[in-house]
PDB file of C-alpha atoms in Angstrom:
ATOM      1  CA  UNK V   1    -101.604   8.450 -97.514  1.00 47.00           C
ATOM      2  CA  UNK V   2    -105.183   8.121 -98.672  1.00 59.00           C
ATOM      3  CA  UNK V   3    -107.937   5.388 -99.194  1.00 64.00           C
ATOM      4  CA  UNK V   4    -109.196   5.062-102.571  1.00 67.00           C
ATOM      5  CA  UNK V   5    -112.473   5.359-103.437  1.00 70.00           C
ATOM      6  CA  UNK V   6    -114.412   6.975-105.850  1.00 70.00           C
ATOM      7  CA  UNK V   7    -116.443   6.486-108.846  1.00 70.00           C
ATOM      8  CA  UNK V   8    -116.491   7.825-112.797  1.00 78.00           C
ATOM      9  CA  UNK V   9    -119.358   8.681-115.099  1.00 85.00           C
ATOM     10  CA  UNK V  10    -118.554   7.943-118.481  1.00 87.00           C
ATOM     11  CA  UNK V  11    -119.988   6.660-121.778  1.00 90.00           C
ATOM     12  CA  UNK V  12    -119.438   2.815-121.850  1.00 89.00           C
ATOM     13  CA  UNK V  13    -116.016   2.878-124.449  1.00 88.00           C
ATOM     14  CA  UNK V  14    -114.199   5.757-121.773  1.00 88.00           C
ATOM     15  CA  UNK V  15    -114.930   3.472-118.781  1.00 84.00           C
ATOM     16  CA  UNK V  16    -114.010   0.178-120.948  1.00 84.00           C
ATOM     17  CA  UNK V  17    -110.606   1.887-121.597  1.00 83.00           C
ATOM     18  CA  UNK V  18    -110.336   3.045-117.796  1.00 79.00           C
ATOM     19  CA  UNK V  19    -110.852  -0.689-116.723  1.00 76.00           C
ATOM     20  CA  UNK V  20    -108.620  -1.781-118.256  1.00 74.00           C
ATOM     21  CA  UNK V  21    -106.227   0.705-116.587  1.00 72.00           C
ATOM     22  CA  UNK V  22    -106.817  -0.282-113.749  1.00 65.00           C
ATOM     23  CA  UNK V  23    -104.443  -2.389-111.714  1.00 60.00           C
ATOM     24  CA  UNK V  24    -105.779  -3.947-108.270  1.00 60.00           C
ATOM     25  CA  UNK V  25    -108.529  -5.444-109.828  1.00 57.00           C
ATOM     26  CA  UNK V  26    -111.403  -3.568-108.023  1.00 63.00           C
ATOM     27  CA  UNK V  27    -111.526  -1.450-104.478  1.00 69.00           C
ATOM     28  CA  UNK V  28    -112.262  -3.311-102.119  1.00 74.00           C
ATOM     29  CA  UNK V  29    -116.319  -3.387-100.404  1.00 77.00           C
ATOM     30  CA  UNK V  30    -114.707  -3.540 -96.808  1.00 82.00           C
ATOM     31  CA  UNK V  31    -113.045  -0.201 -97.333  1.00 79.00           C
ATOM     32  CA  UNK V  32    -116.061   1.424 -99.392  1.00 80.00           C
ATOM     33  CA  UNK V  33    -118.395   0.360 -96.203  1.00 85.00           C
ATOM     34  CA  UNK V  34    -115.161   1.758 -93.725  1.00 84.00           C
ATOM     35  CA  UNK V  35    -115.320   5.043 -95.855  1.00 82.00           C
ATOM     36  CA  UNK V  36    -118.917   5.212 -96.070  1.00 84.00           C
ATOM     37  CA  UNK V  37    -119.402   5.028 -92.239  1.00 87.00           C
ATOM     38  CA  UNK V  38    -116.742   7.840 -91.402  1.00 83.00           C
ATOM     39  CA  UNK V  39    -118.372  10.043 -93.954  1.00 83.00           C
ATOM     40  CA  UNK V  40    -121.795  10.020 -92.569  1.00 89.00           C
ATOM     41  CA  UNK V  41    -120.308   9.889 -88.845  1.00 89.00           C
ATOM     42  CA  UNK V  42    -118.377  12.959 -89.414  1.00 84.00           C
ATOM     43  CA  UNK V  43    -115.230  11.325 -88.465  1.00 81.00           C
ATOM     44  CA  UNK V  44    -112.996  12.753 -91.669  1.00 83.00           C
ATOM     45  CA  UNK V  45    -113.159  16.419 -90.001  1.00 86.00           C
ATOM     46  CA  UNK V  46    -111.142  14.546 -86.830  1.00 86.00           C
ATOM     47  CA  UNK V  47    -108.977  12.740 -88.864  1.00 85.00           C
ATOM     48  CA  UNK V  48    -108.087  15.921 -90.918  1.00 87.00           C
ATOM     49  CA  UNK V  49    -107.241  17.803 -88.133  1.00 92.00           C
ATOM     50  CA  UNK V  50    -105.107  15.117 -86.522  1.00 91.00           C
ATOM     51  CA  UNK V  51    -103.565  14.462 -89.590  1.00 91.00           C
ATOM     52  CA  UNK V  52    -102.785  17.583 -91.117  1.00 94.00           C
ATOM     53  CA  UNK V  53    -100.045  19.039 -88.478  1.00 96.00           C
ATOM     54  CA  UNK V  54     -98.288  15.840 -88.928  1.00 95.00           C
ATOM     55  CA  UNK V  55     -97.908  16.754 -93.078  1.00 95.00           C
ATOM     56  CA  UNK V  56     -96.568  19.736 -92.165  1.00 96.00           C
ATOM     57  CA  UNK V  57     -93.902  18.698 -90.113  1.00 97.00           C
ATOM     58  CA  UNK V  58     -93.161  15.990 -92.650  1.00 97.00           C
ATOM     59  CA  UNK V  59     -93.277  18.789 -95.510  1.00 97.00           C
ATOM     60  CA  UNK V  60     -91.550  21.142 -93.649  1.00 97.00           C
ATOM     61  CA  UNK V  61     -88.174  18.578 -93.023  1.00 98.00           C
ATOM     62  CA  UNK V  62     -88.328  17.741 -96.193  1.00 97.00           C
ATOM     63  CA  UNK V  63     -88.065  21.818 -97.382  1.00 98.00           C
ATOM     64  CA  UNK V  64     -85.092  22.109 -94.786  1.00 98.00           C
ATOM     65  CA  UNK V  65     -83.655  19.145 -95.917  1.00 97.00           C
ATOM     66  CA  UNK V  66     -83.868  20.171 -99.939  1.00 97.00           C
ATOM     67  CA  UNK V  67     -82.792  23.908 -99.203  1.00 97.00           C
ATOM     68  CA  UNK V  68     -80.050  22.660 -97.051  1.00 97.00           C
ATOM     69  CA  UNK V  69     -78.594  19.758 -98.735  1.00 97.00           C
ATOM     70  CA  UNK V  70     -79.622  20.611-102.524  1.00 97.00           C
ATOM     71  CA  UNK V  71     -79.027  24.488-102.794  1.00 95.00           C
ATOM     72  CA  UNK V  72     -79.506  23.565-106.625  1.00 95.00           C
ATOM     73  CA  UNK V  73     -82.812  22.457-106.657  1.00 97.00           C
ATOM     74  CA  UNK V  74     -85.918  24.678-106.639  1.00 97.00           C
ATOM     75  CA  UNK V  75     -88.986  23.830-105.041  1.00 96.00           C
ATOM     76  CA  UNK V  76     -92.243  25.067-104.486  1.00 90.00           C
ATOM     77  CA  UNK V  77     -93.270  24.908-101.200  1.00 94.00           C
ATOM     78  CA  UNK V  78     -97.047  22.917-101.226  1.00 94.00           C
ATOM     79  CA  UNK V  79    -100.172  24.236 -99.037  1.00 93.00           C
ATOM     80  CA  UNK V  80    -101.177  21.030 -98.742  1.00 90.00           C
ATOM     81  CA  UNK V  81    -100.989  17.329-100.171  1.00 90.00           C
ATOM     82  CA  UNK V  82     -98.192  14.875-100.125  1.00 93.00           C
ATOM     83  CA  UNK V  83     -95.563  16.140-102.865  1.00 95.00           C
ATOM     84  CA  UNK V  84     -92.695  18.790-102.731  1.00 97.00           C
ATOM     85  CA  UNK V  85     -91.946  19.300-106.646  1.00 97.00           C
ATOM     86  CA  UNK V  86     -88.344  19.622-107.536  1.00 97.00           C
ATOM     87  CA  UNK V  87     -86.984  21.681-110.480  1.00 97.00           C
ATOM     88  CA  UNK V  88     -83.138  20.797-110.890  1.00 97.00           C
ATOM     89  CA  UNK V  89     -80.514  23.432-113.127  1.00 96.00           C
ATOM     90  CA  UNK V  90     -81.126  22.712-117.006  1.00 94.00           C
ATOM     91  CA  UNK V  91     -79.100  19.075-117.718  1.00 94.00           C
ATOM     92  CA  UNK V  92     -79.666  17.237-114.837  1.00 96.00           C
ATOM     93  CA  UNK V  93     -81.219  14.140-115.717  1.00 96.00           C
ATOM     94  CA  UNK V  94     -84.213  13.492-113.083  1.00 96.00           C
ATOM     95  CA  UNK V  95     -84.392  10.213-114.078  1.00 96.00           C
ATOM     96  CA  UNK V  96     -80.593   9.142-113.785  1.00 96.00           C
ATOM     97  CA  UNK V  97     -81.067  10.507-110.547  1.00 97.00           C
ATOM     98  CA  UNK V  98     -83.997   8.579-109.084  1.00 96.00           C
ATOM     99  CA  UNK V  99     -82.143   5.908-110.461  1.00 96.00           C
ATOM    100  CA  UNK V 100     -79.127   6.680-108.387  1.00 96.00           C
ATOM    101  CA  UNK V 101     -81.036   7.712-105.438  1.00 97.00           C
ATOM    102  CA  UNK V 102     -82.267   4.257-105.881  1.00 96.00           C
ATOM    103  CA  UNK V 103     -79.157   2.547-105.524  1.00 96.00           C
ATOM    104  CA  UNK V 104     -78.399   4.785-102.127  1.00 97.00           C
ATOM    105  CA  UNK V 105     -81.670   3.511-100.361  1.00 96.00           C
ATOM    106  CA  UNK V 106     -84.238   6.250-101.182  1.00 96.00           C
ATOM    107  CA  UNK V 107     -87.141   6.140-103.361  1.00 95.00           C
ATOM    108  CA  UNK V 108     -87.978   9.293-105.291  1.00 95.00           C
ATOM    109  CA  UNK V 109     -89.879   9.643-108.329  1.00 94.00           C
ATOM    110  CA  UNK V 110     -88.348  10.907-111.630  1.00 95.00           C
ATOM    111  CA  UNK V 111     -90.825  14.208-112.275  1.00 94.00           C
ATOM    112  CA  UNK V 112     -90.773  13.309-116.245  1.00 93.00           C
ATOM    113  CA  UNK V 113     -93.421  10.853-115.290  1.00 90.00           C
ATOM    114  CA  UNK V 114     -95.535  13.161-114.650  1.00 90.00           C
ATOM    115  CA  UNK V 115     -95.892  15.296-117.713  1.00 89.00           C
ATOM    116  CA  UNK V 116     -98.666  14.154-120.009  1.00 86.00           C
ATOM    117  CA  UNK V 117     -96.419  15.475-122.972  1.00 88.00           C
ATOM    118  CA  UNK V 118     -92.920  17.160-123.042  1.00 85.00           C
ATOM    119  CA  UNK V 119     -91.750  15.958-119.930  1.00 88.00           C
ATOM    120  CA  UNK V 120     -89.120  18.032-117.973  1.00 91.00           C
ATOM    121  CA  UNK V 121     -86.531  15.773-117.067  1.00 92.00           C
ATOM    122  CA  UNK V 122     -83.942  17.803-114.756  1.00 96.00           C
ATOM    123  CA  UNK V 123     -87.194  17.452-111.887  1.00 97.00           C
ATOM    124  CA  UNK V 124     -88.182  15.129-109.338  1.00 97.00           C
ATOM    125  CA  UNK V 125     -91.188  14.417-107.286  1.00 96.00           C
ATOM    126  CA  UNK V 126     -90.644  13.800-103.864  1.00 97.00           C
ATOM    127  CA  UNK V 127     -93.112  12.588-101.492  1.00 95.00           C
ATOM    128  CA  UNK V 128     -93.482  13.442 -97.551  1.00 95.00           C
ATOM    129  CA  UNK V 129     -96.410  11.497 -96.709  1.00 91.00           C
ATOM    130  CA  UNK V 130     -95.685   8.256 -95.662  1.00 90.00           C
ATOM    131  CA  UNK V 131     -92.013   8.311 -93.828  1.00 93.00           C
ATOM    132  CA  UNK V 132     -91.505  10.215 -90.843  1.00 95.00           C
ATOM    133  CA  UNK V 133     -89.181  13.008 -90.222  1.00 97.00           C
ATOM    134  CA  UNK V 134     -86.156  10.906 -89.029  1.00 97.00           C
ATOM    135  CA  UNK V 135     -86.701   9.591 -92.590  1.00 97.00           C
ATOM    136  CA  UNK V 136     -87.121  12.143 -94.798  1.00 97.00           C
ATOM    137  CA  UNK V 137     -84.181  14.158 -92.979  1.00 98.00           C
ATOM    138  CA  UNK V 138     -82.200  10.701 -93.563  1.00 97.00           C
ATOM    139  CA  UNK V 139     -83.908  10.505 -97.299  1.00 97.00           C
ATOM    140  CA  UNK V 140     -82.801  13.753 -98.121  1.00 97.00           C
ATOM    141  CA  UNK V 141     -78.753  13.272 -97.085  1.00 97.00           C
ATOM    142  CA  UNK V 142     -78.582  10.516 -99.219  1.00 97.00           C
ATOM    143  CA  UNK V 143     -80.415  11.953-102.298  1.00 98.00           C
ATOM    144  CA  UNK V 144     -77.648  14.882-101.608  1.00 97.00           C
ATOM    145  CA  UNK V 145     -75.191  12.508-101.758  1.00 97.00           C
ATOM    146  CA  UNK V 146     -76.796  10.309-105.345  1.00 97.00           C
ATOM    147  CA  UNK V 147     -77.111  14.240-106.538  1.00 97.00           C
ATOM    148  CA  UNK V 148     -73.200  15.074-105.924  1.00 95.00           C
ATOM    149  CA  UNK V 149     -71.984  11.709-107.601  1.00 95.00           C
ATOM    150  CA  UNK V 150     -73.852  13.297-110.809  1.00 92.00           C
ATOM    151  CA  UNK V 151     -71.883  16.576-110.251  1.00 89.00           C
ATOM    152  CA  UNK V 152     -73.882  18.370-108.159  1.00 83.00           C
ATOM    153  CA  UNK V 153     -73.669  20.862-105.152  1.00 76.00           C
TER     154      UNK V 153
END
């Protein structure tokens, strides 16, 4: 969903720290150059636009899908990026669910992950970017389905 590059400005002991962090081993020159080029060509603007009525499609079958299939679960509705956030009633476990949803053929991520401290575990994050909406609408039946083996509606 995105190329990364960037860059950090830190005293030398953050950035040892962050290095080590870091999995792929470096970003790659090729891609810095490719990134570089459409920057200063004007060329993200284009791929914005072309890009960002595809999200919404992919966001908005992935709402339908959640609202239809998983009354339960509350969701905020993003402006933008690649995430619908899912808030499940009090005791569901988010991550015995990803696990399950798992073992049905759809990857979602458990949303305790992503709580720097006292995670909430009955959420999930679930991410519209990179399947299509024949996907996601598929996705989202069987994460209904891992959800109602757990007891769910």
């Amino acid at each position: 969903p995105g190329l990364r590059v960037g860059w950090v400005t830190a005293p030398p002991a953050i950035l040892d720290r962050l290095a080590a962090l870091k999995a792929d081993g470096g970003t790659s020159p090729f891609l810095q150059r490719v990134a570089a080029l459409v920057l200063a060509r004007g060329g993200i603007a284009e791929h914005i636009a072309e890009v960002v009525p595809e999200l919404v499609r992919h966001r908005d079958a992935m709402v339908r899908g959640i609202r239809t299939l998983l009354p339960d679960a509350r969701i905020t509705v993003p402006d933008g990026g690649y995430f619908v956030w899912a808030e499940f009633p009090e005791g569901v476990d988010g991550d015995r669910l990803a696990r399950s949803a798992l073992d049905h053929g759809v990857v979602v991520y458990p949303g305790s992950s992503c709580f720097a401290e006292g995670p909430r575990r009955n959420t999930l994050r679930l991410s519209y970017s990179q399947a299509g909406v024949a996907e996601i609408e598929e996705g989202m039946k069987r994460l209904a389905g891992a959800y109602r083996e757990m007891g769910g509606r």
